[in-house]
Amino acid sequence: MSENPNRIDYFEIGTPTPETAREFYGGLFGWEIGPPSAPANYAMVDEGNGGLWDTSAIGAESWAVFYVHVPDVAAALAKAQQLGATVAIPLTDNGQIVFTHVVDPLGNRFGIWQPKESPAEPG
């Protein structure tokens, strides 16, 4: 049996009140939540297994989402839209990854992502 290339491997909590989320999830699960980094006000959670995003600068929405690692974000986004999904955060390239947030036809938000290709090492 072949391995499915579309695997869930990251989570993210978005909130305009990151200190409240930090206290709640850190207290509940004992997660170590790092300091936010500029410019996105994004903190790594539980040694990089997830992230805490201060959304106050991007619409102040709250969410908790899982991310599916796919081979081609644009293709997965197009297929999701064909199946009835809407876009919550458009296709974004942050220099390290390409990602998007979509909302399924039932109203559930999730993320799709892939790492950026590293430039070839000079040989």
mmCIF file of C-alpha atoms in Angstrom:
data_model
loop_
_atom_site.group_PDB
_atom_site.id
_atom_site.type_symbol
_atom_site.label_atom_id
_atom_site.label_comp_id
_atom_site.label_asym_id
_atom_site.label_seq_id
_atom_site.Cartn_x
_atom_site.Cartn_y
_atom_site.Cartn_z
ATOM 1 C CA MET A 1 0.000 0.000 0.000
ATOM 2 C CA SER A 2 1.407 3.433 -0.885
ATOM 3 C CA GLU A 3 1.687 6.211 1.671
ATOM 4 C CA ASN A 4 -0.803 9.071 1.275
ATOM 5 C CA PRO A 5 1.196 12.243 0.524
ATOM 6 C CA ASN A 6 -1.541 14.405 2.091
ATOM 7 C CA ARG A 7 -0.790 14.114 5.796
ATOM 8 C CA ILE A 8 -1.868 16.140 8.819
ATOM 9 C CA ASP A 9 1.305 17.339 10.494
ATOM 10 C CA TYR A 10 0.820 20.772 12.065
ATOM 11 C CA PHE A 11 -1.762 22.756 14.010
ATOM 12 C CA GLU A 12 -2.305 26.446 14.525
ATOM 13 C CA ILE A 13 -4.233 28.598 16.949
ATOM 14 C CA GLY A 14 -5.143 32.074 15.735
ATOM 15 C CA THR A 15 -6.388 34.673 18.203
ATOM 16 C CA PRO A 16 -6.356 38.420 18.834
ATOM 17 C CA THR A 17 -5.640 37.581 22.511
ATOM 18 C CA PRO A 18 -2.516 35.389 22.342
ATOM 19 C CA GLU A 19 -1.718 35.728 26.058
ATOM 20 C CA THR A 20 -5.072 34.162 26.961
ATOM 21 C CA ALA A 21 -4.435 31.302 24.509
ATOM 22 C CA ARG A 22 -0.873 30.938 25.839
ATOM 23 C CA GLU A 23 -2.154 30.618 29.419
ATOM 24 C CA PHE A 24 -4.997 28.242 28.498
ATOM 25 C CA TYR A 25 -3.170 25.811 26.182
ATOM 26 C CA GLY A 26 0.099 26.018 28.095
ATOM 27 C CA GLY A 27 -1.744 25.330 31.333
ATOM 28 C CA LEU A 28 -3.931 22.578 29.898
ATOM 29 C CA PHE A 29 -1.323 20.632 27.917
ATOM 30 C CA GLY A 30 1.956 21.867 29.395
ATOM 31 C CA TRP A 31 3.035 23.158 25.976
ATOM 32 C CA GLU A 32 6.060 25.395 25.775
ATOM 33 C CA ILE A 33 5.073 28.409 23.686
ATOM 34 C CA GLY A 34 7.952 30.511 22.414
ATOM 35 C CA PRO A 35 8.083 34.263 22.068
ATOM 36 C CA PRO A 36 6.299 35.834 19.097
ATOM 37 C CA SER A 37 8.514 36.677 16.156
ATOM 38 C CA ALA A 38 8.125 39.706 13.919
ATOM 39 C CA PRO A 39 6.602 40.656 11.581
ATOM 40 C CA ALA A 40 3.735 38.129 11.864
ATOM 41 C CA ASN A 41 3.534 37.968 15.687
ATOM 42 C CA TYR A 42 3.810 34.186 15.401
ATOM 43 C CA ALA A 43 5.059 31.904 18.191
ATOM 44 C CA MET A 44 6.093 28.271 17.843
ATOM 45 C CA VAL A 45 4.246 25.787 20.079
ATOM 46 C CA ASP A 46 5.472 22.490 21.516
ATOM 47 C CA GLU A 47 8.860 22.464 19.777
ATOM 48 C CA GLY A 48 7.486 23.320 16.339
ATOM 49 C CA ASN A 49 4.486 20.993 16.280
ATOM 50 C CA GLY A 50 2.209 23.989 16.041
ATOM 51 C CA GLY A 51 1.929 27.740 16.128
ATOM 52 C CA LEU A 52 0.169 30.557 17.966
ATOM 53 C CA TRP A 53 -0.679 33.485 15.670
ATOM 54 C CA ASP A 54 -1.676 36.914 16.998
ATOM 55 C CA THR A 55 -4.428 37.801 14.509
ATOM 56 C CA SER A 56 -5.075 41.338 15.750
ATOM 57 C CA ALA A 57 -3.312 42.789 12.657
ATOM 58 C CA ILE A 58 -5.118 40.547 10.136
ATOM 59 C CA GLY A 59 -8.783 40.789 11.053
ATOM 60 C CA ALA A 60 -8.776 39.637 14.694
ATOM 61 C CA GLU A 61 -10.359 36.258 13.958
ATOM 62 C CA SER A 62 -10.050 33.237 16.229
ATOM 63 C CA TRP A 63 -9.464 29.718 14.962
ATOM 64 C CA ALA A 64 -7.869 26.399 15.794
ATOM 65 C CA VAL A 65 -6.956 24.517 12.649
ATOM 66 C CA PHE A 66 -5.067 21.482 11.476
ATOM 67 C CA TYR A 67 -2.749 21.686 8.475
ATOM 68 C CA VAL A 68 -2.472 19.110 5.718
ATOM 69 C CA HIS A 69 0.969 18.905 4.077
ATOM 70 C CA VAL A 70 0.375 18.509 0.326
ATOM 71 C CA PRO A 71 2.677 18.251 -2.696
ATOM 72 C CA ASP A 72 1.042 21.263 -4.456
ATOM 73 C CA VAL A 73 -0.918 23.880 -2.485
ATOM 74 C CA ALA A 74 -2.338 25.641 -5.551
ATOM 75 C CA ALA A 75 -3.675 22.354 -6.966
ATOM 76 C CA ALA A 76 -5.142 21.309 -3.592
ATOM 77 C CA LEU A 77 -6.768 24.739 -3.205
ATOM 78 C CA ALA A 78 -8.303 24.531 -6.680
ATOM 79 C CA LYS A 79 -9.682 21.066 -5.942
ATOM 80 C CA ALA A 80 -11.046 22.212 -2.552
ATOM 81 C CA GLN A 81 -12.858 25.089 -4.260
ATOM 82 C CA GLN A 82 -14.279 22.717 -6.907
ATOM 83 C CA LEU A 83 -15.635 20.639 -4.011
ATOM 84 C CA GLY A 84 -17.330 23.673 -2.431
ATOM 85 C CA ALA A 85 -14.681 25.183 -0.125
ATOM 86 C CA THR A 86 -14.196 28.920 0.262
ATOM 87 C CA VAL A 87 -10.933 30.758 0.937
ATOM 88 C CA ALA A 88 -10.345 32.257 4.404
ATOM 89 C CA ILE A 89 -6.669 33.218 3.876
ATOM 90 C CA PRO A 90 -5.538 33.345 0.255
ATOM 91 C CA LEU A 91 -2.557 31.445 -1.080
ATOM 92 C CA THR A 92 0.406 32.953 0.803
ATOM 93 C CA ASP A 93 4.159 32.579 0.325
ATOM 94 C CA ASN A 94 6.005 33.614 3.480
ATOM 95 C CA GLY A 95 9.444 32.761 2.121
ATOM 96 C CA GLN A 96 9.649 29.400 3.908
ATOM 97 C CA ILE A 97 6.282 27.820 3.155
ATOM 98 C CA VAL A 98 3.283 28.278 0.871
ATOM 99 C CA PHE A 99 -0.083 27.976 2.627
ATOM 100 C CA THR A 100 -3.751 28.830 2.589
ATOM 101 C CA HIS A 101 -6.722 28.515 4.951
ATOM 102 C CA VAL A 102 -9.956 27.212 3.486
ATOM 103 C CA VAL A 103 -13.430 26.623 4.879
ATOM 104 C CA ASP A 104 -15.138 23.380 3.925
ATOM 105 C CA PRO A 105 -18.830 23.292 2.890
ATOM 106 C CA LEU A 106 -19.769 22.537 6.539
ATOM 107 C CA GLY A 107 -18.018 25.658 7.864
ATOM 108 C CA ASN A 108 -14.861 23.978 9.219
ATOM 109 C CA ARG A 109 -11.620 25.879 8.691
ATOM 110 C CA PHE A 110 -8.338 24.095 7.939
ATOM 111 C CA GLY A 111 -4.973 24.808 6.379
ATOM 112 C CA ILE A 112 -3.095 23.403 3.409
ATOM 113 C CA TRP A 113 0.678 23.872 3.207
ATOM 114 C CA GLN A 114 3.948 22.834 1.616
ATOM 115 C CA PRO A 115 7.556 23.850 2.265
ATOM 116 C CA LYS A 116 9.295 26.041 -0.296
ATOM 117 C CA GLU A 117 11.862 24.364 -2.493
ATOM 118 C CA SER A 118 15.392 25.007 -1.238
ATOM 119 C CA PRO A 119 17.771 26.379 -3.838
ATOM 120 C CA ALA A 120 20.260 23.841 -5.097
ATOM 121 C CA GLU A 121 23.520 23.729 -3.182
ATOM 122 C CA PRO A 122 26.465 24.898 -5.267
ATOM 123 C CA GLY A 123 28.477 21.865 -6.187
#
